[in-house]
Amino acid sequence: MQVVYKLRADIVLDEDNCEYKVYGITALDTYENVLMTVEDIFFDKQKAEEFVELCNQEKLELIHLQYVIEDILL
């Protein structure tokens, strides 16, 4: 199955009610059905965009997404 990864952006609040934009990834099938969403991985938009681009370039299989995210966060 072909998976396309897209950048997602969310607003989160910290304990002082300050807003922060965070970035994650959404995996879609060829019909644009959401297969998986992982929120709040990055604070840096450029790093998030590079990660999404790499996942698409390498045609990352969905079963590996969680492991790749864990590796990035270490």
PDB file of C-alpha atoms in Angstrom:
ATOM      1  CA  MET A   1       0.000   0.000   0.000  1.00  0.00           C
ATOM      2  CA  GLN A   2       1.289   3.429  -0.942  1.00  0.00           C
ATOM      3  CA  VAL A   3       1.445   5.792   2.024  1.00  0.00           C
ATOM      4  CA  VAL A   4       1.805   9.570   1.724  1.00  0.00           C
ATOM      5  CA  TYR A   5       3.007  11.517   4.729  1.00  0.00           C
ATOM      6  CA  LYS A   6       1.887  15.087   5.416  1.00  0.00           C
ATOM      7  CA  LEU A   7       2.901  17.667   7.958  1.00  0.00           C
ATOM      8  CA  ARG A   8       0.384  18.544  10.646  1.00  0.00           C
ATOM      9  CA  ALA A   9       0.482  21.562  12.936  1.00  0.00           C
ATOM     10  CA  ASP A  10      -1.249  21.907  16.292  1.00  0.00           C
ATOM     11  CA  ILE A  11      -1.453  24.500  19.019  1.00  0.00           C
ATOM     12  CA  VAL A  12      -0.782  23.292  22.563  1.00  0.00           C
ATOM     13  CA  LEU A  13      -0.946  25.104  25.879  1.00  0.00           C
ATOM     14  CA  ASP A  14       1.657  24.821  28.595  1.00  0.00           C
ATOM     15  CA  GLU A  15       0.915  24.996  32.316  1.00  0.00           C
ATOM     16  CA  ASP A  16       0.905  28.828  32.142  1.00  0.00           C
ATOM     17  CA  ASN A  17      -1.651  28.790  29.288  1.00  0.00           C
ATOM     18  CA  CYS A  18       0.968  29.985  26.781  1.00  0.00           C
ATOM     19  CA  GLU A  19       0.315  28.750  23.260  1.00  0.00           C
ATOM     20  CA  TYR A  20       2.957  26.871  21.301  1.00  0.00           C
ATOM     21  CA  LYS A  21       2.828  25.544  17.778  1.00  0.00           C
ATOM     22  CA  VAL A  22       3.989  21.957  17.469  1.00  0.00           C
ATOM     23  CA  TYR A  23       4.334  19.733  14.439  1.00  0.00           C
ATOM     24  CA  GLY A  24       3.589  16.119  13.750  1.00  0.00           C
ATOM     25  CA  ILE A  25       2.895  13.770  10.874  1.00  0.00           C
ATOM     26  CA  THR A  26      -0.181  12.246   9.292  1.00  0.00           C
ATOM     27  CA  ALA A  27      -0.083   9.123   7.135  1.00  0.00           C
ATOM     28  CA  LEU A  28      -2.627   8.931   4.307  1.00  0.00           C
ATOM     29  CA  ASP A  29      -3.482   6.205   1.833  1.00  0.00           C
ATOM     30  CA  THR A  30      -3.880   6.885  -1.881  1.00  0.00           C
ATOM     31  CA  TYR A  31      -7.523   7.888  -1.296  1.00  0.00           C
ATOM     32  CA  GLU A  32      -6.454  10.444   1.361  1.00  0.00           C
ATOM     33  CA  ASN A  33      -7.904   8.363   4.202  1.00  0.00           C
ATOM     34  CA  VAL A  34      -6.050   8.972   7.446  1.00  0.00           C
ATOM     35  CA  LEU A  35      -4.173   5.843   8.455  1.00  0.00           C
ATOM     36  CA  MET A  36      -2.255   7.252  11.420  1.00  0.00           C
ATOM     37  CA  THR A  37      -1.549  10.590  13.036  1.00  0.00           C
ATOM     38  CA  VAL A  38       1.244  11.385  15.469  1.00  0.00           C
ATOM     39  CA  GLU A  39       1.036  14.815  17.076  1.00  0.00           C
ATOM     40  CA  ASP A  40       3.591  16.946  18.878  1.00  0.00           C
ATOM     41  CA  ILE A  41       6.877  15.500  17.622  1.00  0.00           C
ATOM     42  CA  PHE A  42       8.718  18.729  16.761  1.00  0.00           C
ATOM     43  CA  PHE A  43       8.797  22.368  17.820  1.00  0.00           C
ATOM     44  CA  ASP A  44      10.866  23.300  14.758  1.00  0.00           C
ATOM     45  CA  LYS A  45       8.803  23.470  11.547  1.00  0.00           C
ATOM     46  CA  GLN A  46      11.825  23.045   9.278  1.00  0.00           C
ATOM     47  CA  LYS A  47      12.891  19.829  11.016  1.00  0.00           C
ATOM     48  CA  ALA A  48       9.337  18.541  10.806  1.00  0.00           C
ATOM     49  CA  GLU A  49       9.155  19.325   7.087  1.00  0.00           C
ATOM     50  CA  GLU A  50      12.489  17.588   6.484  1.00  0.00           C
ATOM     51  CA  PHE A  51      11.275  14.523   8.407  1.00  0.00           C
ATOM     52  CA  VAL A  52       8.040  14.307   6.405  1.00  0.00           C
ATOM     53  CA  GLU A  53       9.937  14.772   3.147  1.00  0.00           C
ATOM     54  CA  LEU A  54      12.384  12.007   4.086  1.00  0.00           C
ATOM     55  CA  CYS A  55       9.549   9.608   4.957  1.00  0.00           C
ATOM     56  CA  ASN A  56       8.010  10.239   1.534  1.00  0.00           C
ATOM     57  CA  GLN A  57      11.314  10.012  -0.355  1.00  0.00           C
ATOM     58  CA  GLU A  58      12.196   6.717   1.283  1.00  0.00           C
ATOM     59  CA  LYS A  59       8.637   5.392   0.901  1.00  0.00           C
ATOM     60  CA  LEU A  60       8.560   4.507   4.568  1.00  0.00           C
ATOM     61  CA  GLU A  61       6.153   1.705   5.331  1.00  0.00           C
ATOM     62  CA  LEU A  62       3.553   2.618   7.913  1.00  0.00           C
ATOM     63  CA  ILE A  63       4.566  -0.220  10.244  1.00  0.00           C
ATOM     64  CA  HIS A  64       7.966   1.463  10.675  1.00  0.00           C
ATOM     65  CA  LEU A  65       6.741   5.005  11.367  1.00  0.00           C
ATOM     66  CA  GLN A  66       6.539   4.672  15.149  1.00  0.00           C
ATOM     67  CA  TYR A  67      10.077   3.239  15.334  1.00  0.00           C
ATOM     68  CA  VAL A  68      11.499   6.007  13.159  1.00  0.00           C
ATOM     69  CA  ILE A  69       9.844   8.627  15.366  1.00  0.00           C
ATOM     70  CA  GLU A  70      11.259   6.976  18.494  1.00  0.00           C
ATOM     71  CA  ASP A  71      14.751   7.023  16.918  1.00  0.00           C
ATOM     72  CA  ILE A  72      14.463  10.730  16.091  1.00  0.00           C
ATOM     73  CA  LEU A  73      13.476  11.586  19.642  1.00  0.00           C
ATOM     74  CA  LEU A  74      16.442   9.798  21.222  1.00  0.00           C
TER      75      LEU A  74
END
